[in-house]
CSV table of C-alpha atoms and ligand atoms in Angstrom, one decimal:
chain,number,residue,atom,x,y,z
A,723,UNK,CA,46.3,26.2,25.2
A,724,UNK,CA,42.7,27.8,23.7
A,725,UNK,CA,39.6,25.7,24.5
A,726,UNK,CA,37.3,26.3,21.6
A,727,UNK,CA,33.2,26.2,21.5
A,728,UNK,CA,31.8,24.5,19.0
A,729,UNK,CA,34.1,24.1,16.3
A,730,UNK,CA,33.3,22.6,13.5
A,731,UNK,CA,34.9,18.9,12.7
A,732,UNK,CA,34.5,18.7,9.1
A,733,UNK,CA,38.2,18.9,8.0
A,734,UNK,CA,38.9,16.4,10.4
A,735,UNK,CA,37.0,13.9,10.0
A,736,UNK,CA,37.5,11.7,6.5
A,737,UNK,CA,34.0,11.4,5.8
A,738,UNK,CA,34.0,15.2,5.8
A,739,UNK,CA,30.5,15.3,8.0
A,740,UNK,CA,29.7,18.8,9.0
A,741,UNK,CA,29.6,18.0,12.5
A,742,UNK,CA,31.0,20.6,15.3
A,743,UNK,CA,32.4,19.5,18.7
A,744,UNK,CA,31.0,21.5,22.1
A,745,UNK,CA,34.6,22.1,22.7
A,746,UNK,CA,37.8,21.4,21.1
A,747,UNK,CA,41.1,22.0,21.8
A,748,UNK,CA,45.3,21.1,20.1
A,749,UNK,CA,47.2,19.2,22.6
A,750,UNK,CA,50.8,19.4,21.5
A,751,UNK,CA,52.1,18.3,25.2
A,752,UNK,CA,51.6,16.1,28.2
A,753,UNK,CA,50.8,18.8,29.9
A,754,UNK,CA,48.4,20.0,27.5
A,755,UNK,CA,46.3,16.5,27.8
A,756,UNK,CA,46.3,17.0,31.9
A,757,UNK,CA,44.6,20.7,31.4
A,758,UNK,CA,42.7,19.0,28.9
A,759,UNK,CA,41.4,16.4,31.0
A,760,UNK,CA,40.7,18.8,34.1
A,761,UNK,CA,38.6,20.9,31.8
A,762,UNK,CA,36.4,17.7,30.7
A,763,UNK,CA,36.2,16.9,34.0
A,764,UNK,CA,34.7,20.3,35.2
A,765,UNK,CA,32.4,20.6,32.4
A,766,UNK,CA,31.7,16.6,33.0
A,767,UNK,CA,31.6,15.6,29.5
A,768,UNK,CA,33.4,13.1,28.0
A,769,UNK,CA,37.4,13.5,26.7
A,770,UNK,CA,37.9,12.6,22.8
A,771,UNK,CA,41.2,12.0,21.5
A,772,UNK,CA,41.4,12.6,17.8
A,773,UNK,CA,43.8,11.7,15.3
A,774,UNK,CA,43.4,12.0,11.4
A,775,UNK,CA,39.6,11.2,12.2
A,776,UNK,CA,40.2,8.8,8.8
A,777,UNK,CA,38.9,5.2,11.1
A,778,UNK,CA,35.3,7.2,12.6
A,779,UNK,CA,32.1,8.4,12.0
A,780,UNK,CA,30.6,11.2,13.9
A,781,UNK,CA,27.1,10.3,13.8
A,782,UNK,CA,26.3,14.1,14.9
A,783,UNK,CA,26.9,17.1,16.7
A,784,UNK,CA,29.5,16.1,19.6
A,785,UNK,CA,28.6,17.0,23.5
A,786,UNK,CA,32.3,16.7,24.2
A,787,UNK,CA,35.7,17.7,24.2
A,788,UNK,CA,37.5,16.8,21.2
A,789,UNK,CA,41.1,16.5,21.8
A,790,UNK,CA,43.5,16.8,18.7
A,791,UNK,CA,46.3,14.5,19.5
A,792,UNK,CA,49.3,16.9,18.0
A,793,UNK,CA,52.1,15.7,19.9
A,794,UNK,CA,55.4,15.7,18.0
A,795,UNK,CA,58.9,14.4,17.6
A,796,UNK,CA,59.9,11.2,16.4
A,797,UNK,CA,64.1,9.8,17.3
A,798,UNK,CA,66.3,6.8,17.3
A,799,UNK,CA,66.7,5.1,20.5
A,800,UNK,CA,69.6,2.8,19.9
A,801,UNK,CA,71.0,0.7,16.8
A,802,UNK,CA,72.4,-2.8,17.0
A,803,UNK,CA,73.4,-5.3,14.3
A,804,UNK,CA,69.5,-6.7,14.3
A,805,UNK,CA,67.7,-4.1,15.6
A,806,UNK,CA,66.9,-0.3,15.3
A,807,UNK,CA,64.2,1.0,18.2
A,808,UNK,CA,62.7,4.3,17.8
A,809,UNK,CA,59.8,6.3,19.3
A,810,UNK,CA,57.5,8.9,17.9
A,811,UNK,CA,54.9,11.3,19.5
A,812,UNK,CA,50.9,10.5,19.0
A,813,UNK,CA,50.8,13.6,16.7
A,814,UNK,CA,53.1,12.4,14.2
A,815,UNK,CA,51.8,11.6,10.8
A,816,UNK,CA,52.0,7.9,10.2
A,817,UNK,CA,53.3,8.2,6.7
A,818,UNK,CA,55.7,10.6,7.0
A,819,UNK,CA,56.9,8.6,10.4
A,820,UNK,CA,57.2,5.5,8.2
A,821,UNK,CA,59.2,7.9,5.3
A,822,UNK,CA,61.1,8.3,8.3
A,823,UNK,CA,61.8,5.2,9.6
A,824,UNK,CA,63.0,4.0,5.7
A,825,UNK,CA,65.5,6.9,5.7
A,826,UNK,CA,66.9,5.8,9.2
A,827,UNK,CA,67.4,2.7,7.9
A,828,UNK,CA,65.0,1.1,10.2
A,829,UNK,CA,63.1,-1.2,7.9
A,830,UNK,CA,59.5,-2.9,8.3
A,831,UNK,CA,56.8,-0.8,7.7
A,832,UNK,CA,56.7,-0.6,4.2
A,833,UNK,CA,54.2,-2.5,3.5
A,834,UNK,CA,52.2,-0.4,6.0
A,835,UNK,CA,52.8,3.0,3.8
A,836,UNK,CA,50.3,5.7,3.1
A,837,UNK,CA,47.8,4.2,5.7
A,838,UNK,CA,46.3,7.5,6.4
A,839,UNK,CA,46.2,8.7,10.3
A,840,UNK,CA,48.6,9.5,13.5
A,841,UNK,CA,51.5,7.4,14.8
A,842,UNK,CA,49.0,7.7,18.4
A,843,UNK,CA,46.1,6.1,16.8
A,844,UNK,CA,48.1,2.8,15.0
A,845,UNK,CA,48.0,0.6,18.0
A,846,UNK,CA,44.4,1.7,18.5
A,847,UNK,CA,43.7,-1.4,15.9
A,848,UNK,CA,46.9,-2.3,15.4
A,849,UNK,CA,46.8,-1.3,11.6
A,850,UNK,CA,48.0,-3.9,9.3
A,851,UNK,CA,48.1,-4.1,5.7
A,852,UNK,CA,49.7,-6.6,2.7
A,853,UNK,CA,50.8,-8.9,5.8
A,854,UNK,CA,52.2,-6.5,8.6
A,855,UNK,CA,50.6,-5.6,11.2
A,856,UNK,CA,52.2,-3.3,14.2
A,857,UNK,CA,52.3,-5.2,17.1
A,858,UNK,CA,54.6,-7.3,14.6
A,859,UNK,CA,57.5,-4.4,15.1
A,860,UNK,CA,56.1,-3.1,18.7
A,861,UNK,CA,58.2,-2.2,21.4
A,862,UNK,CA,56.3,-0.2,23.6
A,863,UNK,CA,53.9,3.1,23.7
A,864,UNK,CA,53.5,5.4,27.3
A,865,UNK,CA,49.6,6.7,27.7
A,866,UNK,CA,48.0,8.6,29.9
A,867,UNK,CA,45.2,7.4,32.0
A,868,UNK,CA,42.1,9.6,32.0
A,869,UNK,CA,40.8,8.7,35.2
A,870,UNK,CA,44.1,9.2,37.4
A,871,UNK,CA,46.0,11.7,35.2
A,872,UNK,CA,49.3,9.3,35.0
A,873,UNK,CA,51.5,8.4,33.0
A,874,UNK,CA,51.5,4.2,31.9
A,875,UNK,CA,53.8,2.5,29.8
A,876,UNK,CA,52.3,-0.3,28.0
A,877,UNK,CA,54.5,-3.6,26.7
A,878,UNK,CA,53.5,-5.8,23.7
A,879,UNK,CA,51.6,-8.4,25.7
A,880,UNK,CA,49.7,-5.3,27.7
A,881,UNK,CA,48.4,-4.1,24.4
A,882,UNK,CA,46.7,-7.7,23.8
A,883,UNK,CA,47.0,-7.0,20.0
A,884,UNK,CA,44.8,-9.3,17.6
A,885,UNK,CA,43.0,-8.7,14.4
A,886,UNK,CA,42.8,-5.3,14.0
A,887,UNK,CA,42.1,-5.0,17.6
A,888,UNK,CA,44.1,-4.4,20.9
A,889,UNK,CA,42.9,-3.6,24.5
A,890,UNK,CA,42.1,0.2,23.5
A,891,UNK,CA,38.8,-1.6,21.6
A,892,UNK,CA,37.8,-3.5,24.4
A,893,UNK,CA,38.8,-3.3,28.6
A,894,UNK,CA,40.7,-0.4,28.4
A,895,UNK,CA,38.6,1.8,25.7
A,896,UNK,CA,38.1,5.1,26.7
A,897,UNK,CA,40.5,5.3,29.4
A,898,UNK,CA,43.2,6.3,28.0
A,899,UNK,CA,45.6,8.5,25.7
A,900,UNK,CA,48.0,7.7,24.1
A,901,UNK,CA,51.0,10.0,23.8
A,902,UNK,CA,54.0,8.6,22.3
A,903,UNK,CA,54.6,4.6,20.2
A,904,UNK,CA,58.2,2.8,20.4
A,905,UNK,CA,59.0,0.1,18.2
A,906,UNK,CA,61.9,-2.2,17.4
A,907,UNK,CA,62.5,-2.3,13.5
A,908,UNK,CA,64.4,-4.3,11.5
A,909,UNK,CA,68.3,-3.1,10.8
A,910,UNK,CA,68.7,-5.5,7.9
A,911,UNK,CA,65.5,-5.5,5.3
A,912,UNK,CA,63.7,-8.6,4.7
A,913,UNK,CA,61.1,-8.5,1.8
A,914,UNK,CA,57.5,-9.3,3.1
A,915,UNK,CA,55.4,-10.0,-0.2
A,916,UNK,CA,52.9,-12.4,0.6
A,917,UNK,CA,50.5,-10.2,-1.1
A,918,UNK,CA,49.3,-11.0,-4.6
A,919,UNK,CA,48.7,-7.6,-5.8
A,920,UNK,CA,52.3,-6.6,-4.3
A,921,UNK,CA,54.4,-9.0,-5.3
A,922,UNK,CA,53.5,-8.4,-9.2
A,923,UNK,CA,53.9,-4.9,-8.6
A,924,UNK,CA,57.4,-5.4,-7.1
A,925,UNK,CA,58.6,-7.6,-9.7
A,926,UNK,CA,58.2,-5.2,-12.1
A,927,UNK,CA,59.7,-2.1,-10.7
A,928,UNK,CA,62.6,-4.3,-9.5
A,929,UNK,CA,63.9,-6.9,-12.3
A,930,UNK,CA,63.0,-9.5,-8.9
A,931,UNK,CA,65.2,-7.5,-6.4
A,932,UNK,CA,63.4,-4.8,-4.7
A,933,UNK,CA,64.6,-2.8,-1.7
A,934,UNK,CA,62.5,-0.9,0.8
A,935,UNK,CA,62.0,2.2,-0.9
A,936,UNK,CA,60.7,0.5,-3.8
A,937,UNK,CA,58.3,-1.3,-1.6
A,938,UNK,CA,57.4,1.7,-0.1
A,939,UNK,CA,56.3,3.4,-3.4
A,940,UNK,CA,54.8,0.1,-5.0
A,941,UNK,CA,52.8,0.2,-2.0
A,942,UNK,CA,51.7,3.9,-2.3
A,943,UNK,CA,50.7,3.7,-6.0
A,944,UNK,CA,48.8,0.6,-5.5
A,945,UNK,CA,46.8,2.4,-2.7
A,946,UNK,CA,46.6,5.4,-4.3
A,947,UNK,CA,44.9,3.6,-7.2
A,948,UNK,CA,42.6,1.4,-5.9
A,949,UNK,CA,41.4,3.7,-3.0
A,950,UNK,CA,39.8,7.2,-2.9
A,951,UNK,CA,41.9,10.2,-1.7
A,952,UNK,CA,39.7,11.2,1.5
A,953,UNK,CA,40.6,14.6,0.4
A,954,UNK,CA,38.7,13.9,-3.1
A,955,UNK,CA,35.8,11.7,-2.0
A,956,UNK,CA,35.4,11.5,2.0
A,957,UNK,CA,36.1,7.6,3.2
A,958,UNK,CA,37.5,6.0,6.3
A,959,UNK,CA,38.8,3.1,4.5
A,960,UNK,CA,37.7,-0.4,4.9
A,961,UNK,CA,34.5,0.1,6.2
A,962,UNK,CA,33.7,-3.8,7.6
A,963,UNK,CA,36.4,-6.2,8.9
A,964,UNK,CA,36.8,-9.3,7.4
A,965,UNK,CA,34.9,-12.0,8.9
A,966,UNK,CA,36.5,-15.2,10.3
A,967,UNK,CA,34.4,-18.2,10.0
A,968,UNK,CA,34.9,-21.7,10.7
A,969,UNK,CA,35.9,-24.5,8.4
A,970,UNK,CA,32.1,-25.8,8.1
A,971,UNK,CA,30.9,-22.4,7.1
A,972,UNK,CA,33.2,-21.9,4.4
A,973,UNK,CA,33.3,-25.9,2.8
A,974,UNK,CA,28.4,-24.7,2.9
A,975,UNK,CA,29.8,-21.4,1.2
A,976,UNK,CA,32.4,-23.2,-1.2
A,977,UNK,CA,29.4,-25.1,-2.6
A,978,UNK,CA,27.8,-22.4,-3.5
A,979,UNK,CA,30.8,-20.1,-4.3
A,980,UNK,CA,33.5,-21.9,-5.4
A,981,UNK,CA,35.1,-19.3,-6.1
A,982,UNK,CA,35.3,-17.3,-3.0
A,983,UNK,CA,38.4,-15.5,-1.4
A,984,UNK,CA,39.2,-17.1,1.8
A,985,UNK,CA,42.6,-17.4,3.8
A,986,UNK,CA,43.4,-19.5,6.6
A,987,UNK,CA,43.2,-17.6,10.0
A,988,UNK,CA,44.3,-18.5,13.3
A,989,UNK,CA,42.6,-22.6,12.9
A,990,UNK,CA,39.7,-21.2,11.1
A,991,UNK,CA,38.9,-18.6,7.5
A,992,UNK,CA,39.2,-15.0,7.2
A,993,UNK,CA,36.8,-14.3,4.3
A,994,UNK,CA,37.5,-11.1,1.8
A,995,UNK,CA,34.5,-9.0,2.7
A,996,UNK,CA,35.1,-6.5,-0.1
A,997,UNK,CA,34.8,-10.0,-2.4
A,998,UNK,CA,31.2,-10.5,-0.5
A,999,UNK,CA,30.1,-7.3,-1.1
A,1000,UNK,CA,30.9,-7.5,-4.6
A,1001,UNK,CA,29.0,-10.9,-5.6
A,1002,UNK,CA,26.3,-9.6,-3.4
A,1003,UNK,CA,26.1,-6.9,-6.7
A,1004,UNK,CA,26.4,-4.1,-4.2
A,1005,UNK,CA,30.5,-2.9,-5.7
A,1006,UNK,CA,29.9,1.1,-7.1
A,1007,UNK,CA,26.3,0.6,-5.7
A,1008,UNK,CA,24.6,4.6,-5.2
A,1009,UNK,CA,22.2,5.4,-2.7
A,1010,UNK,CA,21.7,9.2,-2.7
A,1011,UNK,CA,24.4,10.5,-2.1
A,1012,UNK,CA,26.8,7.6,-0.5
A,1013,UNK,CA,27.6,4.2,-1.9
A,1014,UNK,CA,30.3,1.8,-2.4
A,1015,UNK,CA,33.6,2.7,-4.4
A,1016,UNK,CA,33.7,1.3,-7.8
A,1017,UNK,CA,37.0,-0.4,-7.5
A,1018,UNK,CA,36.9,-1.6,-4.1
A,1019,UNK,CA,33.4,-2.0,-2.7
A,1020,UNK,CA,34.8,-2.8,1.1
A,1021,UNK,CA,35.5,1.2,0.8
A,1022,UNK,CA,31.8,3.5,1.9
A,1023,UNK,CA,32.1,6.6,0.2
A,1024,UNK,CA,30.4,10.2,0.8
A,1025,UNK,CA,29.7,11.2,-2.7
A,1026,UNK,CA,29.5,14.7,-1.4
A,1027,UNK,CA,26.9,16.3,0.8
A,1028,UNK,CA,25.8,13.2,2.5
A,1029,UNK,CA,24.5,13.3,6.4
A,1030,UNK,CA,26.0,10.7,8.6
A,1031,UNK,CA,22.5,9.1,8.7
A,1032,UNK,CA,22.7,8.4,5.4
A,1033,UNK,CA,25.8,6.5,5.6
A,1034,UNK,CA,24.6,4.4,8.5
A,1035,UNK,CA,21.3,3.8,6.4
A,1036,UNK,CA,23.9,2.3,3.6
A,1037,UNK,CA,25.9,0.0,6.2
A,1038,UNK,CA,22.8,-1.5,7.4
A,1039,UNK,CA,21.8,-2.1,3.9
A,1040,UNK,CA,25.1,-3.8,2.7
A,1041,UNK,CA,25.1,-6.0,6.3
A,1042,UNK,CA,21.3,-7.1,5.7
A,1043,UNK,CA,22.1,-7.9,2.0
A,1044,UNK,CA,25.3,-9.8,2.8
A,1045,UNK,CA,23.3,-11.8,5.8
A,1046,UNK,CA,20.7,-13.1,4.1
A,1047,UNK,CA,22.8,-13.9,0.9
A,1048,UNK,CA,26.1,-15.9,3.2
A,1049,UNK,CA,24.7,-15.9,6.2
A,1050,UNK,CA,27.6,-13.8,7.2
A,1051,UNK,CA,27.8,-11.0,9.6
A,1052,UNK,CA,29.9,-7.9,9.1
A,1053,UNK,CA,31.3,-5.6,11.6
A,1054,UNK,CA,31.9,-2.2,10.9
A,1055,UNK,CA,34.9,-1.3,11.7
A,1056,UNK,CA,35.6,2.7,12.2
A,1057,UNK,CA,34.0,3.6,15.7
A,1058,UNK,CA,30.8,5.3,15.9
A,1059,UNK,CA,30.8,8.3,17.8
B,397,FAD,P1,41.2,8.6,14.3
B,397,FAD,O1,40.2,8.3,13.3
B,397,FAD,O2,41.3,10.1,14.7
B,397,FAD,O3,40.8,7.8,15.6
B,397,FAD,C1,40.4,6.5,15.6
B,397,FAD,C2,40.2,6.0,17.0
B,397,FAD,O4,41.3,6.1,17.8
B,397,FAD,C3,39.1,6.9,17.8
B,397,FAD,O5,38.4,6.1,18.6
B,397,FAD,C4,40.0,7.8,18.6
B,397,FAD,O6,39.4,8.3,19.7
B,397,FAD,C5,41.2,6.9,18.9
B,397,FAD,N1,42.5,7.7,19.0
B,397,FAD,C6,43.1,8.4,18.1
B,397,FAD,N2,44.3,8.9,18.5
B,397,FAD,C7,44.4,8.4,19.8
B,397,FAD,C8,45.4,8.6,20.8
B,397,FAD,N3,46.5,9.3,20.6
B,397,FAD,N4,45.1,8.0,22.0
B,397,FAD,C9,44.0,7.2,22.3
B,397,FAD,N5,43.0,7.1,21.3
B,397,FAD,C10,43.2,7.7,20.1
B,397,FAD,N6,43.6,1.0,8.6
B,397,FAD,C11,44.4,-0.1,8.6
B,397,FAD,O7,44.6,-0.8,9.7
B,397,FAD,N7,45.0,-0.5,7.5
B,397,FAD,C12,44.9,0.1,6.3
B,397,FAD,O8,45.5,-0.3,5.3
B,397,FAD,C13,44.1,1.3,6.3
B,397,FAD,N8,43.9,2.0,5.1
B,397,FAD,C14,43.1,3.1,5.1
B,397,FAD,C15,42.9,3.8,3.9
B,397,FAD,C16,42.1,4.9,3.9
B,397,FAD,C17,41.9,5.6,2.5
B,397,FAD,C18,41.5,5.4,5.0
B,397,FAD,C19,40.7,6.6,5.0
B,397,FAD,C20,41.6,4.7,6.2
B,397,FAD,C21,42.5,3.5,6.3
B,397,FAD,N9,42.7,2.8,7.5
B,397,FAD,C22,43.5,1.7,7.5
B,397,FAD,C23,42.0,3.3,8.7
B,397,FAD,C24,42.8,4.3,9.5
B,397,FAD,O9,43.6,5.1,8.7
B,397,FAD,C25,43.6,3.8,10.7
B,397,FAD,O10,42.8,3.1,11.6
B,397,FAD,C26,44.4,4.9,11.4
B,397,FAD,O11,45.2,4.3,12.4
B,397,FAD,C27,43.5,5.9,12.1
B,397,FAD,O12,44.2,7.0,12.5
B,397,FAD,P2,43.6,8.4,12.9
B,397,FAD,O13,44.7,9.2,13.5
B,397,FAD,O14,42.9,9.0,11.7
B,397,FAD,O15,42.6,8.0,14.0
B,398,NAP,P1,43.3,-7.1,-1.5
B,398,NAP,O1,44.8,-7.2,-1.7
B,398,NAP,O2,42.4,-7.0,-2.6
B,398,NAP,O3,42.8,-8.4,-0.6
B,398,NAP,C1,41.5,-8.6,-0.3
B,398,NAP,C2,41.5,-9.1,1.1
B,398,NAP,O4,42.1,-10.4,1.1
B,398,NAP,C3,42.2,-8.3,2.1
B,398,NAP,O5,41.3,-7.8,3.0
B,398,NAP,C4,43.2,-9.2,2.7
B,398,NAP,O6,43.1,-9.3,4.2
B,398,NAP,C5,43.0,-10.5,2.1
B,398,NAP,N1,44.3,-11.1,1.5
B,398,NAP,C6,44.8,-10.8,0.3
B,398,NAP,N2,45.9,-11.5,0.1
B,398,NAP,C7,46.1,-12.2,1.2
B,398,NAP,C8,47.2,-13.1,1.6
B,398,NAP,N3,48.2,-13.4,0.8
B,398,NAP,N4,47.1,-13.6,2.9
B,398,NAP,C9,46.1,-13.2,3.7
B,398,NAP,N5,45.1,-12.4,3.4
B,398,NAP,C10,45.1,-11.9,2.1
B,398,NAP,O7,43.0,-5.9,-0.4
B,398,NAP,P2,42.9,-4.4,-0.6
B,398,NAP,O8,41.6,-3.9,-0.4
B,398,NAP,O9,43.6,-4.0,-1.9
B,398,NAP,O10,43.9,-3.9,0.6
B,398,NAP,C11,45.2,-4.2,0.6
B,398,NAP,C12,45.7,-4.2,2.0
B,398,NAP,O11,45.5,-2.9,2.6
B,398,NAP,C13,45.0,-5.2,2.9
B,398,NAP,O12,45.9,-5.8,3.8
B,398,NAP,C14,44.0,-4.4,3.6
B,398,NAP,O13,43.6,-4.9,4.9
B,398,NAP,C15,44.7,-3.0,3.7
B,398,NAP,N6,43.7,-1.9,3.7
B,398,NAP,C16,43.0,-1.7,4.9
B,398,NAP,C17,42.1,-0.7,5.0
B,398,NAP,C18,41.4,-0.4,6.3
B,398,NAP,O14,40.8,0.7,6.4
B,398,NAP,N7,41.5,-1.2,7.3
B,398,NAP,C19,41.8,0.1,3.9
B,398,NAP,C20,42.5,-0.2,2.7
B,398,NAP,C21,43.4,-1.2,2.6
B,398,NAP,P3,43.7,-8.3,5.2
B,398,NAP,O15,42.8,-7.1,5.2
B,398,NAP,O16,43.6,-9.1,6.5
B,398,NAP,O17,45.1,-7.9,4.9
């Protein structure tokens, strides 16, 4: 295992921010994490696990190590009539580990295709899209504990999963790293197409009975045509998370905006934030070189070039302008680093 000295982040980080790390380093092992963590511990800086880098900004250069979760592998536990359980190292492309899963058999995360990233970083915010989330298929993921140097295994109810959040956001951020995911998938497919944009999509490639392969790839094209290819035009996806307001909220908002996206949401609304961007006239907006994409303006986009200031600068703006407009504040969600 080589320990490198500042290394330069850039192709591995989606915004593509020329940013370098003090030290970096590939863990493909257990093992590799414990030297890892020895080394951070010597040098008393703080231990980064990275992924894809596609859910954070690096606001500058990093005095830390920067661990690049590359842990492989991905099997089937067991099959039964209902159920198929698998496991897959952190390192393990998410796509291509839910390619995987389809090709096993081992049906549910279709609707989460293409969702760029590791299989290590998904529970992180337990990554949901077109009405799946994870923790919806979750079995169980071991991580090891930065302090102690051991070895946990974490259940469903450990993770405390909720809206694109789990306990790796909140008590237990920063304390650990996660090295391998289990979940417990579906052996018979059921169709989840709660999703306007999905459903059309599926009728149409299916004459009205779609399988999950065709799910799969509906969801792929729709993705890979309504967001920007990180390699093409650096992103990290959503950029706020949808706020959740309360009933009196959204019948003050209604009266204003009738016609504003809301769904109901655990007793109370989960507003479309891309739609409040939007109406606030900021969708394709420009300033220098960062702005909102044309086709989804939820999505902050580094027209090429662009420091990480610059960025920040524009998701001040967009919150400020979408305050004082609804009176409604957005969270960013990719971590800050
Ligand atoms: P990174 O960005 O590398 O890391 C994210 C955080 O997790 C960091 O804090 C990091 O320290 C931590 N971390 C990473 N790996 C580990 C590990 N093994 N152990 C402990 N901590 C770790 N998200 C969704 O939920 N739904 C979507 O539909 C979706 N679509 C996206 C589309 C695009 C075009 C892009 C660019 C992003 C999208 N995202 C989406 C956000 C992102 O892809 C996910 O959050 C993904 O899980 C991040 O994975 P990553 O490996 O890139 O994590
Ligand atoms: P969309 O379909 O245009 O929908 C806009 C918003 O409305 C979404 O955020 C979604 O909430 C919500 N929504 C739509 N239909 C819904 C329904 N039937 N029930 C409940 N909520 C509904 O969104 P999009 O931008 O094209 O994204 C499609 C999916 O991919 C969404 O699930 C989105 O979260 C996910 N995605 C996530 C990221 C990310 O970085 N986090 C990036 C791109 C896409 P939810 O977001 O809660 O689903």
């Amino acid at each position: 295992m080589r320990i490198l000295e500042n290394y330069s982040l850039q192709a591995l980080n989606t915004f593509g921010f020329r940013v370098n790390a003090r030290y970096f380093v590939d863990a493909v092992s257990v093992e590799n994490l414990r030297e890892a963590i020895a080394f951070a511990s010597t040098k008393n800086l703080p231990l980064v696990p990275l992924g894809g880098g596609s859910n954070l900004v690096l606001s500058g250069d990093q005095e830390a190590l920067f661990v690049h979760i590359n842990i492989p592998g991905k099997k089937v536990i067991s099959r039964e009539d209902e159920c198929v359980t698998v496991t897959a190292g952190a390192g393990e492309n998410w796509h291509e580990f839910v390619r995987w899963t389809l090709s096993e058999q081992a049906f549910g995360f279709e609707n989460l295709s293409l969702i760029p990233g590791s299989v290590g970083a998904a529970p992180i915010q337990n990554i949901g899209a077109y009405g799946v989330e994870i923790k919806d298929y979750f079995r169980s993921l071991d991580a090891l504990d930065i302090q102690s140097g051991e070895l946990k295994s974490f259940s469903l109810e450990d993770c405390r999963f909720g809206y694109r959040d789990s306990i790796f956001k909140q008590s237990a951020r920063d304390r650990f790293i996660i090295t391998s995911v289990s979940f417990a998938l579906d052996a018979r497919w059921s169709p989840r197409l709660s999703y306007g944009d999905l459903q059309q999509e599926a009728e149409r490639r299916s004459d009205g009975s779609p399988d999950a392969f065709v799910i799969s790839e509906a969801v792929s094209d729709i993705r890979r045509e309504k967001l920007p290819d990180p390699l093409k035009l650096g992103n990290a996806g959503s950029f706020f998370k949808n706020p959740v307001v309360n009933e009196a909220l959204l019948k003050k908002m209604q009266a204003d905006y009738p016609d504003i996206v809301a769904y109901p949401f655990e007793g109370r609304w989960k507003l479309a934030a891309g739609w409040l961007i939007d109406r606030a006239g900021l969708k394709g907006f420009r300033q220098g070189s960062v702005g909102t994409y044309h086709k989804q303006a939820l999505v902050l986009v580094n027209h090429g070039g662009a420091e990480p200031d610059d960025l920040l600068g524009l998701a001040k703006h967009i919150q400020s302008v979408v305050r004082n407009k609804f009176g409604v504040e957005l969270e960013m969600e990719p971590r800050v680093y």
